């Protein structure tokens, strides 16, 4: 196990190095020159050239990458071209908000989807199953921007019971501000989980050991929750772990619609402003989160399913 | 941890959130205020028809007044007395006003900081930290007398040394996007603590206009605290920095020590909330989250005008939607084709049918500007004229690239699509490309286009726009040496009267042989909560977008 963990950690480091190259190259491949975006339309060519010079944008790519890597190993991911602030400092302002939002989305999806998935599986092709599947289909099919705007219209404008935008101040106010964006962000994930739990449960309920458990005369509740559900949830755990990374990285649209100050909105702004250092930092952070989540899931797998032995 | 425990924990968390949400008390709609007004007109039977018409006019005049008063009062309780909040799409990027000042930053800086002059619209400047000024006969040396007893928000007095430090810092900033506004400054000399002498490299008629970007910081504090000082928002403006939550809000408290006068009952707090999605911004006002939304398209502005508890405000702006062609390369090096392009723009349809607001333009400046030659009228769509001019030109049906960028103004993409379709019908083969800001800037600067469409909100006199955009970017100068002479002479003309005449001459020149085509100017439309109208403010007190007086009582209504 320890050996596997070490090997897995090593591959994670290699992945991060690879991603650093992509994070560096991708924004530079996008059309546009940051110096032109930074400067006013009235700026002269001389001023534009001075800006390129100041930020080192006129140096060869390999030289820029070398500077980026040398600084990155010293935990300095650069200075934002737009704000002139350290990118890490900027991320610190926004990161906790995104984590809160992703956690709320994740928690509500899990709490709602597992019982619904079980209920649908136990009532296969009956009314509850059909309703739940329809609900899941809607959750998966509705675009976040549309759902977000509709919910704002209903809950903020028509009923005036939840805020339309922003983050709030203090615990209760912040919690209130998290409800709509958290719901929107988690809706698609919830739908995926419902379908997954349902199909896994259906598969497990037909297994011999479930039949044996029933034959032993165990109560239906015990059969379902102790024997069937625990086994059905093993593949679901993989998704649960990976999706927390997905929710953090995938909050761009939700954060924009709800004017929620998180990493997603920061990413959009940075891409629009061709803020290379900020984009690099954000891509690296998203990659780190995703790689860490997948590492933890891999480690958990062996713990949850004793049949799995790492080589 | 068992699965059950995880699920129980998750359920508790969700429940906590639901409880935390609590129940905002349902809004109790206020009783509508009903005003009955009896209008009695005794009209003699033998009265002449004209008099009847007059009576009808008088009676109908009353109707909108009554309808306006009968509106329901806003149902949301006012929890923030004395506070005005507004939303725009952009959040503050850099706290340093010498580094980055566009969009949302501009609004925030104007409330917090001041230069020695301030832009008062249409290329005019008024006093700010400088009370008055004079220009030496050499046309290079300006003497500014600073206001006495002005303090920074931290209590330090403003001195000539601070002004000198700030203007030179802007000029020498390695990255400042407005540094060009101090590029003409040769030196700033401190004469005494209340007087500075500003020397320009050449006669500069735009000095007063441009130098307001040199927002004044405390030189002493900057020396003590280093670069971090420029993140502390200590200025001299009417509003003192209170809190900045990046991406969320920027708030101020009123600076009661400001040298200007606040009106009685003026707001005590001010807040800017960045909301990038226009639909959410509108919802934010309608749900009581903020008081004012700016830069609305026509339809939502009309809705605000109709909604109980809200109104819309329309203010003139100098924003201008225009397109330019590459005048020094085929096919647009042909003056007849360039003129044909002007007649091929259906300005009337754009203003009436696509945007629903705005005024068609003949030249860069708006019709009431002193720089607009009074005899010039906008050219309107004339298909026959276009076809005749095109047939007389050297245009061979070549396809040309037409680029534009998104979200600079409401409906900009629709305008570009409409123009492309109109041109195609007239045999002018345009291929439209809608680009993001970065790609657009690169293509335009690199000359990788035949036509570009964009909008500017420049406060600069039009000659700057024309000389720079047409002269430097499109090569118009190369083919028009007399135009070059005109713009060069104007760039150093210090007599205001002569200057205005020269601007008009330039505009006539460009009207007759265009390379940039000014389609229309449009107002800034605001959606405003009615609670704001109770707060009295005076011009210069609050800057929202490019307006100084959006909240002043006289600004009400369309």
Short mmCIF file of N, CA, C and O in Angstrom, two decimals, chain A residues 38-157:
data_model
loop_
_atom_site.label_atom_id
_atom_site.label_comp_id
_atom_site.label_asym_id
_atom_site.label_seq_id
_atom_site.Cartn_x
_atom_site.Cartn_y
_atom_site.Cartn_z
N UNK A 38 -3.93 45.52 -22.02
CA UNK A 38 -3.64 46.32 -20.83
C UNK A 38 -3.68 47.81 -21.12
O UNK A 38 -4.12 48.61 -20.30
N UNK A 39 -3.22 48.19 -22.27
CA UNK A 39 -3.08 49.62 -22.57
C UNK A 39 -4.33 50.18 -23.23
O UNK A 39 -5.07 49.46 -23.89
N UNK A 40 -4.51 51.45 -23.04
CA UNK A 40 -5.65 52.13 -23.64
C UNK A 40 -5.51 52.15 -25.17
O UNK A 40 -4.42 52.01 -25.70
N UNK A 41 -6.63 52.36 -25.85
CA UNK A 41 -6.62 52.48 -27.31
C UNK A 41 -5.70 53.60 -27.76
O UNK A 41 -5.20 53.61 -28.88
N UNK A 42 -5.53 54.59 -26.90
CA UNK A 42 -4.73 55.76 -27.26
C UNK A 42 -3.24 55.58 -27.02
O UNK A 42 -2.46 56.47 -27.34
N UNK A 43 -2.86 54.46 -26.41
CA UNK A 43 -1.44 54.26 -26.10
C UNK A 43 -0.62 54.18 -27.38
O UNK A 43 -1.05 53.56 -28.36
N UNK A 44 0.53 54.80 -27.35
CA UNK A 44 1.38 54.78 -28.55
C UNK A 44 2.10 53.43 -28.64
O UNK A 44 2.17 52.68 -27.67
N UNK A 45 2.67 53.18 -29.82
CA UNK A 45 3.41 51.92 -30.02
C UNK A 45 4.57 51.82 -29.03
O UNK A 45 4.93 50.73 -28.58
N UNK A 46 5.15 52.97 -28.72
CA UNK A 46 6.29 52.99 -27.80
C UNK A 46 5.86 52.50 -26.41
O UNK A 46 6.55 51.69 -25.78
N UNK A 47 4.70 52.99 -25.97
CA UNK A 47 4.20 52.58 -24.64
C UNK A 47 3.87 51.08 -24.65
O UNK A 47 4.17 50.36 -23.70
N UNK A 48 3.30 50.62 -25.74
CA UNK A 48 2.96 49.19 -25.85
C UNK A 48 4.25 48.36 -25.72
O UNK A 48 4.29 47.35 -25.01
N UNK A 49 5.29 48.80 -26.42
CA UNK A 49 6.56 48.05 -26.39
C UNK A 49 7.17 48.07 -24.99
O UNK A 49 7.69 47.06 -24.52
N UNK A 50 7.06 49.22 -24.32
CA UNK A 50 7.57 49.31 -22.94
C UNK A 50 6.84 48.32 -22.04
O UNK A 50 7.45 47.70 -21.16
N UNK A 51 5.54 48.18 -22.26
CA UNK A 51 4.76 47.25 -21.44
C UNK A 51 5.21 45.81 -21.67
O UNK A 51 5.38 45.04 -20.72
N UNK A 52 5.42 45.46 -22.93
CA UNK A 52 5.91 44.10 -23.25
C UNK A 52 7.24 43.86 -22.56
O UNK A 52 7.49 42.80 -21.98
N UNK A 53 8.09 44.86 -22.64
CA UNK A 53 9.42 44.75 -22.06
C UNK A 53 9.33 44.56 -20.54
O UNK A 53 9.98 43.69 -19.97
N UNK A 54 8.48 45.37 -19.91
CA UNK A 54 8.37 45.33 -18.45
C UNK A 54 7.94 43.95 -17.97
O UNK A 54 8.46 43.43 -16.99
N UNK A 55 6.96 43.36 -18.64
CA UNK A 55 6.43 42.07 -18.20
C UNK A 55 7.19 40.88 -18.81
O UNK A 55 6.82 39.74 -18.59
N UNK A 56 8.20 41.18 -19.59
CA UNK A 56 8.98 40.11 -20.20
C UNK A 56 8.23 39.36 -21.29
O UNK A 56 8.54 38.21 -21.61
N UNK A 57 7.23 40.02 -21.88
CA UNK A 57 6.42 39.34 -22.88
C UNK A 57 7.11 39.26 -24.24
O UNK A 57 6.68 38.53 -25.12
N UNK A 58 8.20 40.03 -24.38
CA UNK A 58 8.91 39.99 -25.66
C UNK A 58 10.08 39.00 -25.64
O UNK A 58 10.82 38.90 -26.60
N UNK A 59 10.22 38.26 -24.51
CA UNK A 59 11.30 37.27 -24.45
C UNK A 59 10.86 35.98 -25.11
O UNK A 59 9.65 35.71 -25.23
N UNK A 60 11.82 35.14 -25.54
CA UNK A 60 11.42 33.86 -26.14
C UNK A 60 10.62 33.02 -25.14
O UNK A 60 10.84 33.12 -23.92
N UNK A 61 9.76 32.16 -25.68
CA UNK A 61 8.87 31.36 -24.83
C UNK A 61 9.63 30.51 -23.82
O UNK A 61 9.27 30.42 -22.65
N UNK A 62 10.73 29.86 -24.31
CA UNK A 62 11.46 28.96 -23.40
C UNK A 62 12.03 29.74 -22.23
O UNK A 62 12.07 29.26 -21.10
N UNK A 63 12.43 31.01 -22.48
CA UNK A 63 12.98 31.83 -21.41
C UNK A 63 11.89 32.21 -20.40
O UNK A 63 12.10 32.17 -19.18
N UNK A 64 10.71 32.54 -20.95
CA UNK A 64 9.59 32.87 -20.07
C UNK A 64 9.21 31.66 -19.22
O UNK A 64 8.90 31.78 -18.03
N UNK A 65 9.23 30.47 -19.85
CA UNK A 65 8.86 29.26 -19.11
C UNK A 65 9.89 28.97 -18.01
O UNK A 65 9.53 28.59 -16.89
N UNK A 66 11.15 29.18 -18.33
CA UNK A 66 12.21 28.93 -17.34
C UNK A 66 12.00 29.83 -16.11
O UNK A 66 12.03 29.37 -14.97
N UNK A 67 11.72 31.10 -16.38
CA UNK A 67 11.49 32.05 -15.28
C UNK A 67 10.28 31.60 -14.46
O UNK A 67 10.30 31.59 -13.21
N UNK A 68 9.24 31.16 -15.17
CA UNK A 68 8.01 30.72 -14.51
C UNK A 68 8.28 29.52 -13.59
O UNK A 68 7.86 29.50 -12.42
N UNK A 69 9.01 28.53 -14.08
CA UNK A 69 9.27 27.31 -13.30
C UNK A 69 10.18 27.61 -12.11
O UNK A 69 9.92 27.16 -10.98
N UNK A 70 11.22 28.40 -12.36
CA UNK A 70 12.15 28.72 -11.26
C UNK A 70 11.41 29.42 -10.12
O UNK A 70 11.59 29.11 -8.94
N UNK A 71 10.52 30.33 -10.50
CA UNK A 71 9.75 31.03 -9.47
C UNK A 71 8.73 30.10 -8.81
O UNK A 71 8.48 30.18 -7.61
N UNK A 72 8.14 29.23 -9.64
CA UNK A 72 7.07 28.35 -9.11
C UNK A 72 7.61 27.43 -8.03
O UNK A 72 6.92 27.19 -7.03
N UNK A 73 8.84 26.92 -8.21
CA UNK A 73 9.38 26.03 -7.18
C UNK A 73 9.65 26.81 -5.88
O UNK A 73 9.75 26.21 -4.81
N UNK A 74 9.74 28.12 -6.01
CA UNK A 74 9.87 28.94 -4.78
C UNK A 74 8.49 29.44 -4.32
O UNK A 74 8.39 30.40 -3.56
N UNK A 75 7.45 28.77 -4.85
CA UNK A 75 6.05 29.10 -4.53
C UNK A 75 5.68 30.54 -4.92
O UNK A 75 4.82 31.15 -4.31
N UNK A 76 6.36 31.05 -5.94
CA UNK A 76 5.99 32.36 -6.47
C UNK A 76 5.45 32.14 -7.87
O UNK A 76 6.21 31.87 -8.81
N UNK A 77 4.13 32.21 -8.02
CA UNK A 77 3.54 31.93 -9.33
C UNK A 77 3.37 33.19 -10.17
O UNK A 77 2.70 33.19 -11.18
N UNK A 78 3.99 34.25 -9.74
CA UNK A 78 4.02 35.45 -10.58
C UNK A 78 3.10 36.56 -10.09
O UNK A 78 2.44 36.44 -9.06
N UNK A 79 3.10 37.63 -10.86
CA UNK A 79 2.31 38.82 -10.54
C UNK A 79 1.29 39.03 -11.65
O UNK A 79 1.62 38.92 -12.83
N UNK A 80 0.08 39.32 -11.25
CA UNK A 80 -0.98 39.54 -12.24
C UNK A 80 -0.64 40.75 -13.11
O UNK A 80 -0.26 41.80 -12.60
N UNK A 81 -0.79 40.59 -14.42
CA UNK A 81 -0.51 41.71 -15.33
C UNK A 81 -1.52 42.83 -15.14
O UNK A 81 -1.23 43.99 -15.39
N UNK A 82 -2.71 42.47 -14.71
CA UNK A 82 -3.79 43.47 -14.60
C UNK A 82 -3.75 44.18 -13.26
O UNK A 82 -3.82 45.40 -13.19
N UNK A 83 -3.65 43.40 -12.19
CA UNK A 83 -3.78 44.03 -10.87
C UNK A 83 -2.44 44.41 -10.28
O UNK A 83 -2.38 45.21 -9.35
N UNK A 84 -1.36 43.83 -10.77
CA UNK A 84 -0.05 44.09 -10.20
C UNK A 84 0.14 43.42 -8.85
O UNK A 84 1.10 43.67 -8.15
N UNK A 85 -0.82 42.58 -8.48
CA UNK A 85 -0.71 41.86 -7.20
C UNK A 85 -0.22 40.44 -7.45
O UNK A 85 -0.35 39.90 -8.54
N UNK A 86 0.33 39.83 -6.38
CA UNK A 86 0.77 38.44 -6.48
C UNK A 86 -0.44 37.56 -6.82
O UNK A 86 -1.52 37.72 -6.23
N UNK A 87 -0.26 36.63 -7.74
CA UNK A 87 -1.40 35.78 -8.14
C UNK A 87 -1.86 34.90 -6.97
O UNK A 87 -3.04 34.65 -6.81
N UNK A 88 -0.90 34.47 -6.16
CA UNK A 88 -1.26 33.62 -5.02
C UNK A 88 -2.12 34.42 -4.03
O UNK A 88 -3.11 33.92 -3.51
N UNK A 89 -1.75 35.69 -3.84
CA UNK A 89 -2.53 36.54 -2.93
C UNK A 89 -3.96 36.69 -3.46
O UNK A 89 -4.92 36.64 -2.69
N UNK A 90 -4.07 36.88 -4.76
CA UNK A 90 -5.40 37.04 -5.35
C UNK A 90 -6.22 35.76 -5.18
O UNK A 90 -7.40 35.81 -4.83
N UNK A 91 -5.57 34.63 -5.44
CA UNK A 91 -6.27 33.35 -5.31
C UNK A 91 -6.75 33.18 -3.86
O UNK A 91 -7.85 32.68 -3.62
N UNK A 92 -5.93 33.62 -2.92
CA UNK A 92 -6.31 33.48 -1.50
C UNK A 92 -7.63 34.22 -1.21
O UNK A 92 -8.40 33.80 -0.36
N UNK A 93 -7.86 35.32 -1.92
CA UNK A 93 -9.11 36.07 -1.72
C UNK A 93 -10.32 35.28 -2.19
O UNK A 93 -11.41 35.41 -1.64
N UNK A 94 -10.14 34.51 -3.26
CA UNK A 94 -11.29 33.89 -3.91
C UNK A 94 -11.47 32.41 -3.58
O UNK A 94 -12.57 31.87 -3.68
N UNK A 95 -10.37 31.74 -3.24
CA UNK A 95 -10.40 30.28 -3.08
C UNK A 95 -11.40 29.82 -2.01
O UNK A 95 -12.20 28.91 -2.27
N UNK A 96 -11.41 30.44 -0.82
CA UNK A 96 -12.35 29.95 0.21
C UNK A 96 -13.80 30.01 -0.27
O UNK A 96 -14.59 29.12 0.07
N UNK A 97 -14.13 31.03 -1.05
CA UNK A 97 -15.52 31.14 -1.53
C UNK A 97 -15.88 29.97 -2.44
O UNK A 97 -16.97 29.41 -2.36
N UNK A 98 -14.95 29.62 -3.33
CA UNK A 98 -15.22 28.52 -4.24
C UNK A 98 -15.33 27.20 -3.47
O UNK A 98 -16.18 26.36 -3.78
N UNK A 99 -14.49 27.03 -2.49
CA UNK A 99 -14.55 25.80 -1.69
C UNK A 99 -15.91 25.68 -1.01
O UNK A 99 -16.55 24.62 -1.04
N UNK A 100 -16.36 26.80 -0.43
CA UNK A 100 -17.67 26.78 0.25
C UNK A 100 -18.78 26.39 -0.74
O UNK A 100 -19.62 25.55 -0.44
N UNK A 101 -18.73 27.03 -1.90
CA UNK A 101 -19.77 26.78 -2.90
C UNK A 101 -19.74 25.33 -3.36
O UNK A 101 -20.78 24.66 -3.44
N UNK A 102 -18.54 24.82 -3.64
CA UNK A 102 -18.42 23.44 -4.12
C UNK A 102 -18.88 22.46 -3.04
O UNK A 102 -19.56 21.46 -3.34
N UNK A 103 -18.56 22.76 -1.80
CA UNK A 103 -18.97 21.85 -0.71
C UNK A 103 -20.48 21.81 -0.56
O UNK A 103 -21.07 20.74 -0.41
N UNK A 104 -21.10 22.99 -0.63
CA UNK A 104 -22.56 23.03 -0.51
C UNK A 104 -23.19 22.23 -1.66
O UNK A 104 -24.09 21.42 -1.45
N UNK A 105 -22.68 22.47 -2.87
CA UNK A 105 -23.22 21.76 -4.04
C UNK A 105 -23.02 20.25 -3.88
O UNK A 105 -23.92 19.45 -4.16
N UNK A 106 -21.86 19.89 -3.41
CA UNK A 106 -21.51 18.47 -3.26
C UNK A 106 -22.40 17.82 -2.21
O UNK A 106 -22.97 16.75 -2.42
N UNK A 107 -22.53 18.50 -1.06
CA UNK A 107 -23.29 17.92 0.05
C UNK A 107 -24.75 17.74 -0.33
O UNK A 107 -25.32 16.67 -0.13
N UNK A 108 -25.34 18.76 -0.91
CA UNK A 108 -26.77 18.62 -1.21
C UNK A 108 -27.00 17.56 -2.30
O UNK A 108 -27.96 16.81 -2.24
N UNK A 109 -26.08 17.48 -3.23
CA UNK A 109 -26.23 16.47 -4.29
C UNK A 109 -26.19 15.08 -3.67
O UNK A 109 -27.01 14.22 -4.01
N UNK A 110 -25.24 14.87 -2.76
CA UNK A 110 -25.07 13.55 -2.17
C UNK A 110 -26.27 13.22 -1.29
O UNK A 110 -26.87 12.13 -1.38
N UNK A 111 -26.66 14.18 -0.47
CA UNK A 111 -27.75 13.93 0.48
C UNK A 111 -29.05 13.63 -0.25
O UNK A 111 -29.83 12.78 0.16
N UNK A 112 -29.28 14.30 -1.35
CA UNK A 112 -30.54 14.09 -2.07
C UNK A 112 -30.46 12.89 -3.00
O UNK A 112 -31.40 12.10 -3.09
N UNK A 113 -29.33 12.72 -3.64
CA UNK A 113 -29.29 11.71 -4.71
C UNK A 113 -29.27 10.28 -4.20
O UNK A 113 -29.86 9.39 -4.83
N UNK A 114 -28.60 10.03 -3.08
CA UNK A 114 -28.51 8.63 -2.62
C UNK A 114 -29.88 8.07 -2.23
O UNK A 114 -30.29 7.03 -2.76
N UNK A 115 -30.65 8.77 -1.38
CA UNK A 115 -31.99 8.23 -1.09
C UNK A 115 -32.86 8.13 -2.35
O UNK A 115 -33.60 7.15 -2.51
N UNK A 116 -32.76 9.13 -3.22
CA UNK A 116 -33.59 9.09 -4.43
C UNK A 116 -33.19 7.91 -5.32
O UNK A 116 -34.05 7.23 -5.90
N UNK A 117 -31.90 7.68 -5.45
CA UNK A 117 -31.41 6.56 -6.26
C UNK A 117 -31.91 5.23 -5.71
O UNK A 117 -32.35 4.35 -6.47
N UNK A 118 -31.86 5.10 -4.39
CA UNK A 118 -32.32 3.86 -3.76
C UNK A 118 -33.83 3.69 -3.98
O UNK A 118 -34.30 2.62 -4.37
N UNK A 119 -34.54 4.79 -3.75
CA UNK A 119 -36.00 4.76 -3.91
C UNK A 119 -36.38 4.36 -5.34
O UNK A 119 -37.28 3.53 -5.55
N UNK A 120 -35.67 4.92 -6.30
CA UNK A 120 -35.97 4.61 -7.70
C UNK A 120 -35.68 3.14 -7.99
O UNK A 120 -36.47 2.45 -8.66
N UNK A 121 -34.57 2.62 -7.45
CA UNK A 121 -34.20 1.23 -7.71
C UNK A 121 -35.20 0.27 -7.07
O UNK A 121 -35.57 -0.76 -7.66
N UNK A 122 -35.66 0.61 -5.88
CA UNK A 122 -36.60 -0.27 -5.18
C UNK A 122 -37.98 -0.25 -5.82
O UNK A 122 -38.79 -1.14 -5.57
N UNK A 123 -38.24 0.80 -6.59
CA UNK A 123 -39.56 0.92 -7.25
C UNK A 123 -39.39 0.92 -8.76
O UNK A 123 -39.95 1.76 -9.46
N UNK A 124 -38.60 0.05 -9.24
CA UNK A 124 -38.25 0.04 -10.66
C UNK A 124 -39.49 0.08 -11.56
O UNK A 124 -40.41 -0.72 -11.38
N UNK A 125 -39.49 1.04 -12.48
CA UNK A 125 -40.57 1.22 -13.46
C UNK A 125 -41.93 1.56 -12.85
O UNK A 125 -42.95 1.49 -13.53
N UNK A 126 -41.92 1.89 -11.57
CA UNK A 126 -43.18 2.34 -10.97
C UNK A 126 -43.14 3.89 -10.93
O UNK A 126 -42.14 4.50 -11.30
N UNK A 127 -44.24 4.45 -10.42
CA UNK A 127 -44.36 5.92 -10.46
C UNK A 127 -43.15 6.64 -9.81
O UNK A 127 -42.58 7.55 -10.41
N UNK A 128 -42.76 6.24 -8.57
CA UNK A 128 -41.62 6.97 -7.98
C UNK A 128 -40.38 6.93 -8.86
O UNK A 128 -39.67 7.93 -9.00
N UNK A 129 -40.12 5.78 -9.47
CA UNK A 129 -38.95 5.64 -10.35
C UNK A 129 -39.05 6.58 -11.54
O UNK A 129 -38.09 7.28 -11.89
N UNK A 130 -40.22 6.62 -12.12
CA UNK A 130 -40.41 7.45 -13.32
C UNK A 130 -40.23 8.94 -12.95
O UNK A 130 -39.54 9.70 -13.63
N UNK A 131 -40.83 9.32 -11.82
CA UNK A 131 -40.73 10.73 -11.39
C UNK A 131 -39.27 11.08 -11.10
O UNK A 131 -38.77 12.13 -11.52
N UNK A 132 -38.59 10.19 -10.39
CA UNK A 132 -37.19 10.48 -10.02
C UNK A 132 -36.31 10.55 -11.27
O UNK A 132 -35.45 11.41 -11.39
N UNK A 133 -36.57 9.65 -12.20
CA UNK A 133 -35.75 9.68 -13.43
C UNK A 133 -36.00 10.97 -14.22
O UNK A 133 -35.09 11.54 -14.80
N UNK A 134 -37.25 11.40 -14.21
CA UNK A 134 -37.59 12.65 -14.90
C UNK A 134 -36.86 13.83 -14.22
O UNK A 134 -36.27 14.69 -14.88
N UNK A 135 -36.90 13.81 -12.89
CA UNK A 135 -36.24 14.83 -12.09
C UNK A 135 -34.73 14.86 -12.41
O UNK A 135 -34.12 15.91 -12.63
N UNK A 136 -34.17 13.64 -12.50
CA UNK A 136 -32.73 13.53 -12.79
C UNK A 136 -32.43 14.03 -14.20
O UNK A 136 -31.41 14.71 -14.44
N UNK A 137 -33.33 13.71 -15.11
CA UNK A 137 -33.11 14.14 -16.49
C UNK A 137 -33.14 15.67 -16.59
O UNK A 137 -32.32 16.28 -17.28
N UNK A 138 -34.09 16.25 -15.85
CA UNK A 138 -34.18 17.72 -15.85
C UNK A 138 -32.90 18.33 -15.26
O UNK A 138 -32.36 19.29 -15.78
N UNK A 139 -32.46 17.74 -14.16
CA UNK A 139 -31.25 18.25 -13.50
C UNK A 139 -30.05 18.19 -14.40
O UNK A 139 -29.20 19.09 -14.42
N UNK A 140 -29.98 17.15 -15.20
CA UNK A 140 -28.83 16.97 -16.09
C UNK A 140 -28.98 17.85 -17.33
O UNK A 140 -28.01 18.32 -17.91
N UNK A 141 -30.23 18.02 -17.75
CA UNK A 141 -30.45 18.69 -19.04
C UNK A 141 -30.52 20.20 -18.97
O UNK A 141 -30.25 20.88 -19.96
N UNK A 142 -30.89 20.75 -17.81
CA UNK A 142 -31.07 22.20 -17.75
C UNK A 142 -29.71 22.91 -17.66
O UNK A 142 -28.92 22.60 -16.76
N UNK A 143 -29.44 23.83 -18.56
CA UNK A 143 -28.15 24.54 -18.48
C UNK A 143 -28.10 25.39 -17.21
O UNK A 143 -29.11 25.98 -16.81
N UNK A 144 -26.93 25.44 -16.61
CA UNK A 144 -26.78 26.16 -15.34
C UNK A 144 -27.15 27.64 -15.45
O UNK A 144 -27.73 28.21 -14.54
N UNK A 145 -26.78 28.27 -16.57
CA UNK A 145 -27.05 29.71 -16.66
C UNK A 145 -28.55 29.98 -16.70
O UNK A 145 -29.05 30.92 -16.10
N UNK A 146 -29.28 29.09 -17.37
CA UNK A 146 -30.73 29.27 -17.48
C UNK A 146 -31.39 29.00 -16.12
O UNK A 146 -32.21 29.78 -15.64
N UNK A 147 -31.00 27.88 -15.53
CA UNK A 147 -31.56 27.52 -14.23
C UNK A 147 -31.27 28.63 -13.21
O UNK A 147 -32.16 29.02 -12.43
N UNK A 148 -30.04 29.13 -13.24
CA UNK A 148 -29.65 30.18 -12.30
C UNK A 148 -30.52 31.42 -12.44
O UNK A 148 -31.06 31.94 -11.46
N UNK A 149 -30.70 31.86 -13.66
CA UNK A 149 -31.48 33.08 -13.89
C UNK A 149 -32.95 32.87 -13.50
O UNK A 149 -33.58 33.74 -12.89
N UNK A 150 -33.47 31.68 -13.81
CA UNK A 150 -34.87 31.39 -13.44
C UNK A 150 -35.05 31.41 -11.91
O UNK A 150 -36.02 31.95 -11.38
N UNK A 151 -34.09 30.80 -11.22
CA UNK A 151 -34.20 30.76 -9.76
C UNK A 151 -34.06 32.16 -9.15
O UNK A 151 -34.74 32.49 -8.18
N UNK A 152 -33.18 32.96 -9.74
CA UNK A 152 -33.04 34.35 -9.26
C UNK A 152 -34.36 35.09 -9.42
O UNK A 152 -34.83 35.78 -8.52
N UNK A 153 -34.96 34.88 -10.58
CA UNK A 153 -36.23 35.54 -10.87
C UNK A 153 -37.29 35.15 -9.83
O UNK A 153 -37.99 36.01 -9.27
N UNK A 154 -37.37 33.84 -9.56
CA UNK A 154 -38.40 33.37 -8.62
C UNK A 154 -38.09 33.75 -7.18
O UNK A 154 -38.90 34.38 -6.50
N UNK A 155 -36.91 33.34 -6.71
CA UNK A 155 -36.61 33.46 -5.28
C UNK A 155 -36.19 34.87 -4.86
O UNK A 155 -36.40 35.25 -3.72
N UNK A 156 -35.58 35.61 -5.78
CA UNK A 156 -35.10 36.94 -5.40
C UNK A 156 -36.08 38.03 -5.82
O UNK A 156 -36.41 38.91 -5.03
N UNK A 157 -36.54 37.96 -7.06
CA UNK A 157 -37.37 39.06 -7.56
C UNK A 157 -38.84 38.88 -7.18
O UNK A 157 -39.46 39.77 -6.61
#
